[in-house]
Short mmCIF file of C-alpha atoms and ligand atoms in Angstrom, two decimals:
data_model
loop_
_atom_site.label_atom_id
_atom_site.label_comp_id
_atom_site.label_asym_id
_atom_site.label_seq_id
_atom_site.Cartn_x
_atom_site.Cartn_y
_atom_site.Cartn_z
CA UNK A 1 19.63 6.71 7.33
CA UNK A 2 17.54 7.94 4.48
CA UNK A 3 14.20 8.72 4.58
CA UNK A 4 11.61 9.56 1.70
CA UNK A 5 8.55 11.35 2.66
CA UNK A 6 6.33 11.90 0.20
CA UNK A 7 3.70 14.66 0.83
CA UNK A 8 5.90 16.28 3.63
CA UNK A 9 4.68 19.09 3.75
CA UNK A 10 1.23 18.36 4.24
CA UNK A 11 -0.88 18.34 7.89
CA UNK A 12 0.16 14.56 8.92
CA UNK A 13 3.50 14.28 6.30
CA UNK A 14 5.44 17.74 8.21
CA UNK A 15 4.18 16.12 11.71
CA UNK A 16 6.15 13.03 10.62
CA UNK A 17 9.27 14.54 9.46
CA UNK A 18 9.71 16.44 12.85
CA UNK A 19 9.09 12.69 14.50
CA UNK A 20 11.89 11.09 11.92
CA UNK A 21 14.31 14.02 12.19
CA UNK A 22 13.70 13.93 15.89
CA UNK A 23 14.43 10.18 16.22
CA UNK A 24 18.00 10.70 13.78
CA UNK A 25 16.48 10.10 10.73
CA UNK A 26 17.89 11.86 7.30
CA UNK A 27 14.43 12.83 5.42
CA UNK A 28 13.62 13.99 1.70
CA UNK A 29 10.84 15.48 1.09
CA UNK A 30 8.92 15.40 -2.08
CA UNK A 31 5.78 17.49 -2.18
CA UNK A 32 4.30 18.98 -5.36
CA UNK A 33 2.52 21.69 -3.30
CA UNK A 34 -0.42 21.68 -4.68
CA UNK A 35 -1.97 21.29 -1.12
CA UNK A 36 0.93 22.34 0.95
CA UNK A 37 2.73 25.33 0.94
CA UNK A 38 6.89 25.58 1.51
CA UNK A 39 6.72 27.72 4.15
CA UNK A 40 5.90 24.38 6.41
CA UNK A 41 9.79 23.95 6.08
CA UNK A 42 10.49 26.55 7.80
CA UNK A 43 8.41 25.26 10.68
CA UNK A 44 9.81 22.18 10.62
CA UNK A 45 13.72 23.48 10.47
CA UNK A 46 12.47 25.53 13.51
CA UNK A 47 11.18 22.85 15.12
CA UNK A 48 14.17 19.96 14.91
CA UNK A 49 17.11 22.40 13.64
CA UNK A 50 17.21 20.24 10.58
CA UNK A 51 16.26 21.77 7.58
CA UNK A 52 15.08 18.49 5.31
CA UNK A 53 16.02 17.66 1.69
CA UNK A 54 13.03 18.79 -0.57
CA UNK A 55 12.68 18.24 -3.93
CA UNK A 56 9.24 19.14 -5.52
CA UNK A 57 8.09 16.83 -7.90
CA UNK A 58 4.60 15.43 -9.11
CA UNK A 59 5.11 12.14 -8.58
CA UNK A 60 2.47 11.07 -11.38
CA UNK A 61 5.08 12.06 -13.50
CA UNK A 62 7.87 8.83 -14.60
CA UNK A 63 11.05 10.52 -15.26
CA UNK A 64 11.12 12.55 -12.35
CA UNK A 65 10.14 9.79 -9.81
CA UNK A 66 12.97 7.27 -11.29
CA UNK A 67 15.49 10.99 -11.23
CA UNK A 68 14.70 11.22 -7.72
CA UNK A 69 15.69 7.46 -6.88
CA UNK A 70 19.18 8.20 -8.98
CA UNK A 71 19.65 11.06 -7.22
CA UNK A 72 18.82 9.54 -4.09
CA UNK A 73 20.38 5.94 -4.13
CA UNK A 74 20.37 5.79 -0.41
CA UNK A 75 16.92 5.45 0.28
CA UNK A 76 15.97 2.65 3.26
CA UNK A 77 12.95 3.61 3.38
CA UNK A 78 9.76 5.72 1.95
CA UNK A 79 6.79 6.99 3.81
CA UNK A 80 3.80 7.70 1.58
CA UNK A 81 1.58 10.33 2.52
CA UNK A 82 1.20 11.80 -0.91
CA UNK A 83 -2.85 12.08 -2.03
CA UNK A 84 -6.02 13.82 -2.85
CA UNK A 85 -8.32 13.35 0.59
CA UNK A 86 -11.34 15.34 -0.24
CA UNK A 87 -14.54 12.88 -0.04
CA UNK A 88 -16.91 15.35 -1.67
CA UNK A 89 -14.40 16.47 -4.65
CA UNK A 90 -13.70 12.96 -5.26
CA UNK A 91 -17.05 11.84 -5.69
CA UNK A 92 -17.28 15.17 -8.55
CA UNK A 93 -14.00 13.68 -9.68
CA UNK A 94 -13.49 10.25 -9.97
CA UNK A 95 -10.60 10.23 -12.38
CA UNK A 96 -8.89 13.01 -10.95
CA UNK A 97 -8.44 10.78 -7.64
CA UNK A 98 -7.58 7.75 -9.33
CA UNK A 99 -4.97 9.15 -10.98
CA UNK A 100 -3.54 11.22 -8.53
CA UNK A 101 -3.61 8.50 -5.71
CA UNK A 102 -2.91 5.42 -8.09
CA UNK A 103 -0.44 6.42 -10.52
CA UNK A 104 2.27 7.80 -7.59
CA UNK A 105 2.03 4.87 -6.08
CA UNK A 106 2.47 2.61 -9.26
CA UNK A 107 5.81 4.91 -10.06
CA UNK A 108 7.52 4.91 -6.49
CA UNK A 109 6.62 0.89 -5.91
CA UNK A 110 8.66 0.20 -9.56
CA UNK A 111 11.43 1.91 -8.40
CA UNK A 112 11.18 0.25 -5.49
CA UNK A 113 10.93 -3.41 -6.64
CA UNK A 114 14.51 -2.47 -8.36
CA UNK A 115 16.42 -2.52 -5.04
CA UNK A 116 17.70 -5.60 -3.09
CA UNK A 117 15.46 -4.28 -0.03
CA UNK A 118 12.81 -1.94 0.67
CA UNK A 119 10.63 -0.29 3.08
CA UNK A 120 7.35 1.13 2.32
CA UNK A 121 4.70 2.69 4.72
CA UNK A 122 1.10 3.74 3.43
CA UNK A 123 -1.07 6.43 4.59
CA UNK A 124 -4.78 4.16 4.55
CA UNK A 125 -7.77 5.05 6.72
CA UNK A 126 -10.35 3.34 8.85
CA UNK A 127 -12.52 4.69 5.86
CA UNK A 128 -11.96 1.04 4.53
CA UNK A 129 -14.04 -0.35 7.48
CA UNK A 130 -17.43 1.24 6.35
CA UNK A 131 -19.93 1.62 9.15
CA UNK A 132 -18.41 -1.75 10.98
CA UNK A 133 -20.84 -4.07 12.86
CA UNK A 134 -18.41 -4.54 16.13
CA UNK A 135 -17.09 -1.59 17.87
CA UNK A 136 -13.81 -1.21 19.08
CA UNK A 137 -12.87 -1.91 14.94
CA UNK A 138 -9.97 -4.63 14.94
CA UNK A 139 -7.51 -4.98 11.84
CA UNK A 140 -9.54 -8.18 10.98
CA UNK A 141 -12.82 -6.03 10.39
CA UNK A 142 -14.49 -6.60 7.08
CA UNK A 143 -13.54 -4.40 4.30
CA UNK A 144 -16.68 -2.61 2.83
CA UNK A 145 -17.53 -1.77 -0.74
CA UNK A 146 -16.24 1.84 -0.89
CA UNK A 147 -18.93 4.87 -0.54
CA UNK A 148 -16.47 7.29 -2.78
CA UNK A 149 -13.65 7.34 -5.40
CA UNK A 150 -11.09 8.43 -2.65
CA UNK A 151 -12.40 5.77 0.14
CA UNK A 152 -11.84 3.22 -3.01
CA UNK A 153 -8.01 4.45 -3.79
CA UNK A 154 -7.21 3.53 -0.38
CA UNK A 155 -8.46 -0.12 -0.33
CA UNK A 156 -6.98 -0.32 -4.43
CA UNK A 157 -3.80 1.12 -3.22
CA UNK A 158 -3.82 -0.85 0.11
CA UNK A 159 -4.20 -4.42 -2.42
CA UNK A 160 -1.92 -3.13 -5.32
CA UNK A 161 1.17 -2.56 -1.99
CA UNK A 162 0.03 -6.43 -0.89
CA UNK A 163 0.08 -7.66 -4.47
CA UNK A 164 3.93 -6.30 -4.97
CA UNK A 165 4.91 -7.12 -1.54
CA UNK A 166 4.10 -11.31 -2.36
CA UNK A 167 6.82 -11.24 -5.33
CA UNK A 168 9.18 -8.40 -4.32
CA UNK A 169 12.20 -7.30 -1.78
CA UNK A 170 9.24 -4.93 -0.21
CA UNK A 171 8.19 -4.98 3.14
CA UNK A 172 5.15 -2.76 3.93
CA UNK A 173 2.72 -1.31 6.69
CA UNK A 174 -0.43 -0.07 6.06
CA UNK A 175 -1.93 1.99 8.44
CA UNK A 176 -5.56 2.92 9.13
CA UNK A 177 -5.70 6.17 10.78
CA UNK A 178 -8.73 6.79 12.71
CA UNK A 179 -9.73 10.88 12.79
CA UNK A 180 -6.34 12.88 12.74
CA UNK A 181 -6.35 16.20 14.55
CA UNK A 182 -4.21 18.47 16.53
CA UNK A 183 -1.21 20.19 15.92
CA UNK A 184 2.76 20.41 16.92
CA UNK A 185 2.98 21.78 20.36
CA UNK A 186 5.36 24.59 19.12
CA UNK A 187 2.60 26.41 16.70
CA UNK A 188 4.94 26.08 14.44
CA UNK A 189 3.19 23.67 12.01
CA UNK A 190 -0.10 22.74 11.68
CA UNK A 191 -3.38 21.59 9.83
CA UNK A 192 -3.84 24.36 6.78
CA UNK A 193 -7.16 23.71 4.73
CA UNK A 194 -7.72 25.18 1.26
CA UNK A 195 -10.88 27.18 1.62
CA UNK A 196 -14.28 25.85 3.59
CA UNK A 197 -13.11 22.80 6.12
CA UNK A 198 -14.83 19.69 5.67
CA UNK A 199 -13.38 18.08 8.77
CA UNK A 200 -14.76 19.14 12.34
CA UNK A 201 -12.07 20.24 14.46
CA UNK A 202 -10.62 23.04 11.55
CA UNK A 203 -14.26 24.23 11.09
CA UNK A 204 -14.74 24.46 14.87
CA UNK A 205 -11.31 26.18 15.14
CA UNK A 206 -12.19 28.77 12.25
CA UNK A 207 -15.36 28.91 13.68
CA UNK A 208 -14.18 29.88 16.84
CA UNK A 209 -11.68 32.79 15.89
CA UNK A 210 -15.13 34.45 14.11
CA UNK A 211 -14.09 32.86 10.77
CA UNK A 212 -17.09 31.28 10.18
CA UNK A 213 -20.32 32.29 11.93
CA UNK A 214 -21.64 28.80 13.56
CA UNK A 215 -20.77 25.05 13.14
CA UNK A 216 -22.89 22.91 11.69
CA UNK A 217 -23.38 19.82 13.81
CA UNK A 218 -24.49 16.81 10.52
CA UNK A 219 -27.74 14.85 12.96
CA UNK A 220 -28.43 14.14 16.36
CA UNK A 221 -30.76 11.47 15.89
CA UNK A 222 -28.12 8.94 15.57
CA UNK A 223 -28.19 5.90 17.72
CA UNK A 224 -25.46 6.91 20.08
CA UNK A 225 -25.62 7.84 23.21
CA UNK A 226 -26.21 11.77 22.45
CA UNK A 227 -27.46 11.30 19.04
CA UNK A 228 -24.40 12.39 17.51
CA UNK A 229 -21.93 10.50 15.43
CA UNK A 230 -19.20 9.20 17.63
CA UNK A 231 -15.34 8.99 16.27
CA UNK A 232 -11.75 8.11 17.04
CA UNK A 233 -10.38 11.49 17.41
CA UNK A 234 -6.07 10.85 17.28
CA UNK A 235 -3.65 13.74 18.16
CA UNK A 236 -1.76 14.26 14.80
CA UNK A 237 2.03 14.02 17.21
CA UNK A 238 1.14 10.50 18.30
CA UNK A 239 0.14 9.29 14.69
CA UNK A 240 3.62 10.59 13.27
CA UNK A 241 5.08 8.51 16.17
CA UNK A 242 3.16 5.92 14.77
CA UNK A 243 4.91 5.89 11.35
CA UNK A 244 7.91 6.09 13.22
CA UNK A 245 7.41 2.69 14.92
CA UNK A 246 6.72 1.07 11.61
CA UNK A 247 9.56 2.43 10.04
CA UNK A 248 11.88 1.38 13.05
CA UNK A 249 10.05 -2.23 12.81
CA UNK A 250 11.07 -2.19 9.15
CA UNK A 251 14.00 -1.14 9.56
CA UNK A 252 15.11 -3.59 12.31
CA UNK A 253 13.29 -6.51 9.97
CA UNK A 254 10.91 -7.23 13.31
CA UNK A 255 7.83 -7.70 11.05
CA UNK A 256 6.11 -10.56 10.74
CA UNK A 257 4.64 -10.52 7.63
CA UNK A 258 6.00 -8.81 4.23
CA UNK A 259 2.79 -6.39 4.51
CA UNK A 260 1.50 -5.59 8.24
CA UNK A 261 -1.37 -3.52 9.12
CA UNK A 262 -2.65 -1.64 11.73
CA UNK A 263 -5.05 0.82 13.71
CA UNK A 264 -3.70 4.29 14.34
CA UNK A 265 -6.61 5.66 16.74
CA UNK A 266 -6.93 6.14 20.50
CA UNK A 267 -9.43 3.17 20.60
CA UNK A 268 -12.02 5.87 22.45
CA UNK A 269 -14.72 7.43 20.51
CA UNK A 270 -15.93 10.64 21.41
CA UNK A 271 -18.96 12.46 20.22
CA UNK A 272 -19.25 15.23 17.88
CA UNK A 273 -21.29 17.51 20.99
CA UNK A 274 -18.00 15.90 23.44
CA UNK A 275 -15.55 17.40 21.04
CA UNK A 276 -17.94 20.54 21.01
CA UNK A 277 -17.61 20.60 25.07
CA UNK A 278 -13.78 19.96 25.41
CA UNK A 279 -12.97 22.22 22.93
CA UNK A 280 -14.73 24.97 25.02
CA UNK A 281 -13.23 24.12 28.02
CA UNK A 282 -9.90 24.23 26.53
CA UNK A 283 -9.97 27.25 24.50
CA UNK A 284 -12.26 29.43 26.97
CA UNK A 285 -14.71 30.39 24.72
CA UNK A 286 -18.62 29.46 23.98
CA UNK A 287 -18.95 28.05 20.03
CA UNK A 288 -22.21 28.76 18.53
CA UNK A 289 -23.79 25.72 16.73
CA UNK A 290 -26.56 24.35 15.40
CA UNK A 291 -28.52 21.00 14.64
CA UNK A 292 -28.61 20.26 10.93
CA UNK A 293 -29.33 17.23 9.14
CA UNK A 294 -27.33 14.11 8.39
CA UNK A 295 -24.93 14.62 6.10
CA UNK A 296 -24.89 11.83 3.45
CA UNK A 297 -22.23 9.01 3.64
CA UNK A 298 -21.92 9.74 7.46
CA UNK A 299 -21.20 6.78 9.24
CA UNK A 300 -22.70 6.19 13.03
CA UNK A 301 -19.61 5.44 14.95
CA UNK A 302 -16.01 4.09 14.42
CA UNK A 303 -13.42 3.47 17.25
CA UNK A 304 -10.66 1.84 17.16
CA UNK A 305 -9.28 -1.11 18.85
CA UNK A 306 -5.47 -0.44 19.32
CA UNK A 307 -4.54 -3.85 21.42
CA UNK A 308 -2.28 -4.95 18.01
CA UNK A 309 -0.53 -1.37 17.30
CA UNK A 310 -0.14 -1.27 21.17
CA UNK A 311 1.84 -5.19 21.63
CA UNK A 312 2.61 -5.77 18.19
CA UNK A 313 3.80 -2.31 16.96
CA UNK A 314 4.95 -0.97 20.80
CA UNK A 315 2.96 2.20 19.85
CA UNK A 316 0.19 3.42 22.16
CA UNK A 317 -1.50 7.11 21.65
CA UNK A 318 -0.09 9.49 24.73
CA UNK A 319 -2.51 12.63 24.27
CA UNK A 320 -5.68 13.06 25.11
CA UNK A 321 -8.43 14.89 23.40
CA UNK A 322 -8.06 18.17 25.03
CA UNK A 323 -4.54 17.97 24.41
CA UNK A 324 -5.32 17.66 20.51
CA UNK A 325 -8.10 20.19 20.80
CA UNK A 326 -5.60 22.41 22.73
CA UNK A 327 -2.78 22.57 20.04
CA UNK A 328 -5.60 22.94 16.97
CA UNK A 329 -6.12 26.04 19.18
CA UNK A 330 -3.37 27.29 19.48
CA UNK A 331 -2.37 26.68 16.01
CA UNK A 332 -5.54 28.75 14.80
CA UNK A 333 -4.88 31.52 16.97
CA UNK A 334 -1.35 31.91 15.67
CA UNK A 335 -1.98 31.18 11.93
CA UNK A 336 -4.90 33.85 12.13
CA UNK A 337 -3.10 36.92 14.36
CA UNK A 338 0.55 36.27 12.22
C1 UD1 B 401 -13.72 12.12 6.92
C2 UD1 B 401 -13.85 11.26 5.71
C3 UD1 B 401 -12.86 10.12 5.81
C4 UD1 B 401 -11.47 10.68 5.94
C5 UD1 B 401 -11.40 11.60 7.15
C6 UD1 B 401 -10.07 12.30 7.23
C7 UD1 B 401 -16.20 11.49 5.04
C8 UD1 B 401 -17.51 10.79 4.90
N1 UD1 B 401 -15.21 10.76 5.59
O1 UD1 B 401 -14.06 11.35 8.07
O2 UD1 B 401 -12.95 9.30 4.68
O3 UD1 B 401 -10.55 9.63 6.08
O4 UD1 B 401 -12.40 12.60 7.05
O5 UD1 B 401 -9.96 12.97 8.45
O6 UD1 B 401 -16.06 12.62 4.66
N2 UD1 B 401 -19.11 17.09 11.43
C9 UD1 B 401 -20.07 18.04 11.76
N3 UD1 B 401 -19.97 19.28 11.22
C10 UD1 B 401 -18.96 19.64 10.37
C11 UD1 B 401 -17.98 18.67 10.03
C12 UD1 B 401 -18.08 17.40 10.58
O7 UD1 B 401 -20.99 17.75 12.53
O8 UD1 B 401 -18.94 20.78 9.89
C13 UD1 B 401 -19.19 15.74 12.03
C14 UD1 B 401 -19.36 14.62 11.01
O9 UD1 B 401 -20.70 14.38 10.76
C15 UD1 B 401 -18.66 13.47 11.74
C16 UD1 B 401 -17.60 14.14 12.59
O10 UD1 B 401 -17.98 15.51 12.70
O11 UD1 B 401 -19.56 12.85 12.59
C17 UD1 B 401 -16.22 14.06 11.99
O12 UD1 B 401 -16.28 14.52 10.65
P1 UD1 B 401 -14.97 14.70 9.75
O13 UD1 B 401 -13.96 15.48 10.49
O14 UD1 B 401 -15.40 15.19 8.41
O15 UD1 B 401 -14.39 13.22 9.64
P2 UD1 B 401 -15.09 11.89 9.11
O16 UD1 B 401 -16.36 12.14 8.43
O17 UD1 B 401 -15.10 10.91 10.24
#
């Protein structure tokens, strides 16, 4: 069976392909590698023995999405990772995100709505929750106004799929993913960011292997238990199993509903000085840090409840933390002494 991944070759897409391929799955990737670089194939052909289809293609682009679906007429289904994910650049520019996380998803969902039956899986994030009131965050949560341009494609592209899915042969999941992290046990593939990290565990990683000179921890006067912001920290392994189980659901036509959603998270939250402690305990080595301000658009705290991906999906998050924190490790270590 067929596969499309688009963005394949990024941190969660390449984790996913290994899952598919793993499970029997035939996958395409299409990647335009403008945050990815092909070399991830590799890994992944190392990993599973399977060296994937890949085509690279910007998918803004109309003739070359509706080539790729006559070239590939045996599609079941497509997993769509493909997107901008910077918070800060997409608040500097709006456009830029709108078009690059819109327009894709406008040109693959036409050629979809031309077959008898389709699959489709989205790549959304708990980011559409806001700061929630209730803690663990269920699916019902309410949505928030967006605090950036990219926080807003997700919740536009998360209506647009629900929108098609009402008067089309589409079935969809959504999935919120809580705070992915981690990397494949092997070292073989792994989290790769262009330039300065935003996200915690790569800056602690660099951090660590003298990279960068000390982490910045964003407040401590934060009303959680330490002061610091608490999140859903998810090992990036178990969320590609994740997309798995929706694409099996699809597949088998076990959904309920012609557009599902769900929590991808652990459903703990740990703190950022927690994350700070395991991750010394796991790799053996003191980080230096320091207390700096808040950083604006934080939000306090944001676990997830996983009771419906757990008895509705039959997925449940097997790593731990230090597990997660373990394999961003290792993957530093290799990526930076290869
Ligand atoms: C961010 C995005 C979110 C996106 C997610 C992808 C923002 C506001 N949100 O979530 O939309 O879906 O990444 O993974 O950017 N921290 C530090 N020092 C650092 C970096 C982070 O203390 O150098 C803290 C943050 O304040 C936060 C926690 O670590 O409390 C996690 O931060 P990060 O990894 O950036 O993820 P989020 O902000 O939760």
């Amino acid at each position: 069976m067929k596969i499309l991944v688009t963005g394949g070759l990024g941190f969660i897409g390449s984790h996913t392909v290994v899952e598919l391929q793993n499970k029997g799955y035939d996958v395409v990737i299409v990647d335009d590698l403008s945050n990815a670089s092909i070399e991830v194939l590799d890994g992944i052909e190392s990993i599973t023995g399977k060296l994937p289809d890949f085509v690279k293609l910007d998918l803004r682009e109309v003739a070359g999405v509706q080539k790729l679906f006559s070239d590939y007429k045996d599609i079941e289904g497509v997993i769509h990772f493909a997107a901008s994910k910077a918070v800060g650049e997409s608040v500097e520019k709006p456009l830029m995100y709108y078009e690059n996380n819109i327009v894709p998803l406008i040109n693959i969902l036409k050629e979809l709505d031309k077959k008898e039956k389709s699959n489709f899986i989205f790549s959304s994030s708990c980011t559409v929750y806001g700061q929630a009131a209730v803690m663990p965050i269920t699916e019902v949560a309410p949505i928030q106004v967006a605090l950036s341009p990219y926080g807003n494609t997700k919740q536009i592209g998360e209506e647009i799929i629900t929108d098609v899915t009402k008067v089309s042969n589409i079935s969809a999941v959504l999935l919120r993913y809580f705070n992915p992290i981690g990397a494949h046990e092997s070292a073989l593939i792994g989290e790769l960011p262009l330039g300065v990290p935003q996200n915690l565990v790569p800056f602690i990683t660099q951090t660590a292997i003298g990279l960068r000179k000390e982490l910045s921890v964003f407040g401590d006067d934060y009303d959680t238990p330490d002061g610091t912001c608490v999140r859903d920290y998810i090992h990036v392994v178990d969320l590609a199993k994740a997309h798995v189980a929706a694409l099996d659901r699809l597949i088998k036509e076990e959904n309920s509903d012609k557009v599902e959603t769900f929590n991808i998270g652990t459903g703990k939250g740990s703190s950022v000085l927690e994350v700070i402690k395991a991750f010394e305990k796991v790799s053996n080595t003191k980080l230096p840090y320091k207390m700096v301000d808040r950083r604006e658009g934080d939000i306090t705290e944001a676990y997830a409840s996983t009771t419906k991906a757990n008895e509705v999906l039959g997925w449940k998050a097997e790593l731990s933390l230090e597990d997660a924190l373990a394999s961003a490790w290792k993957w530093e270590e290799k990526v930076r002494n290869s």
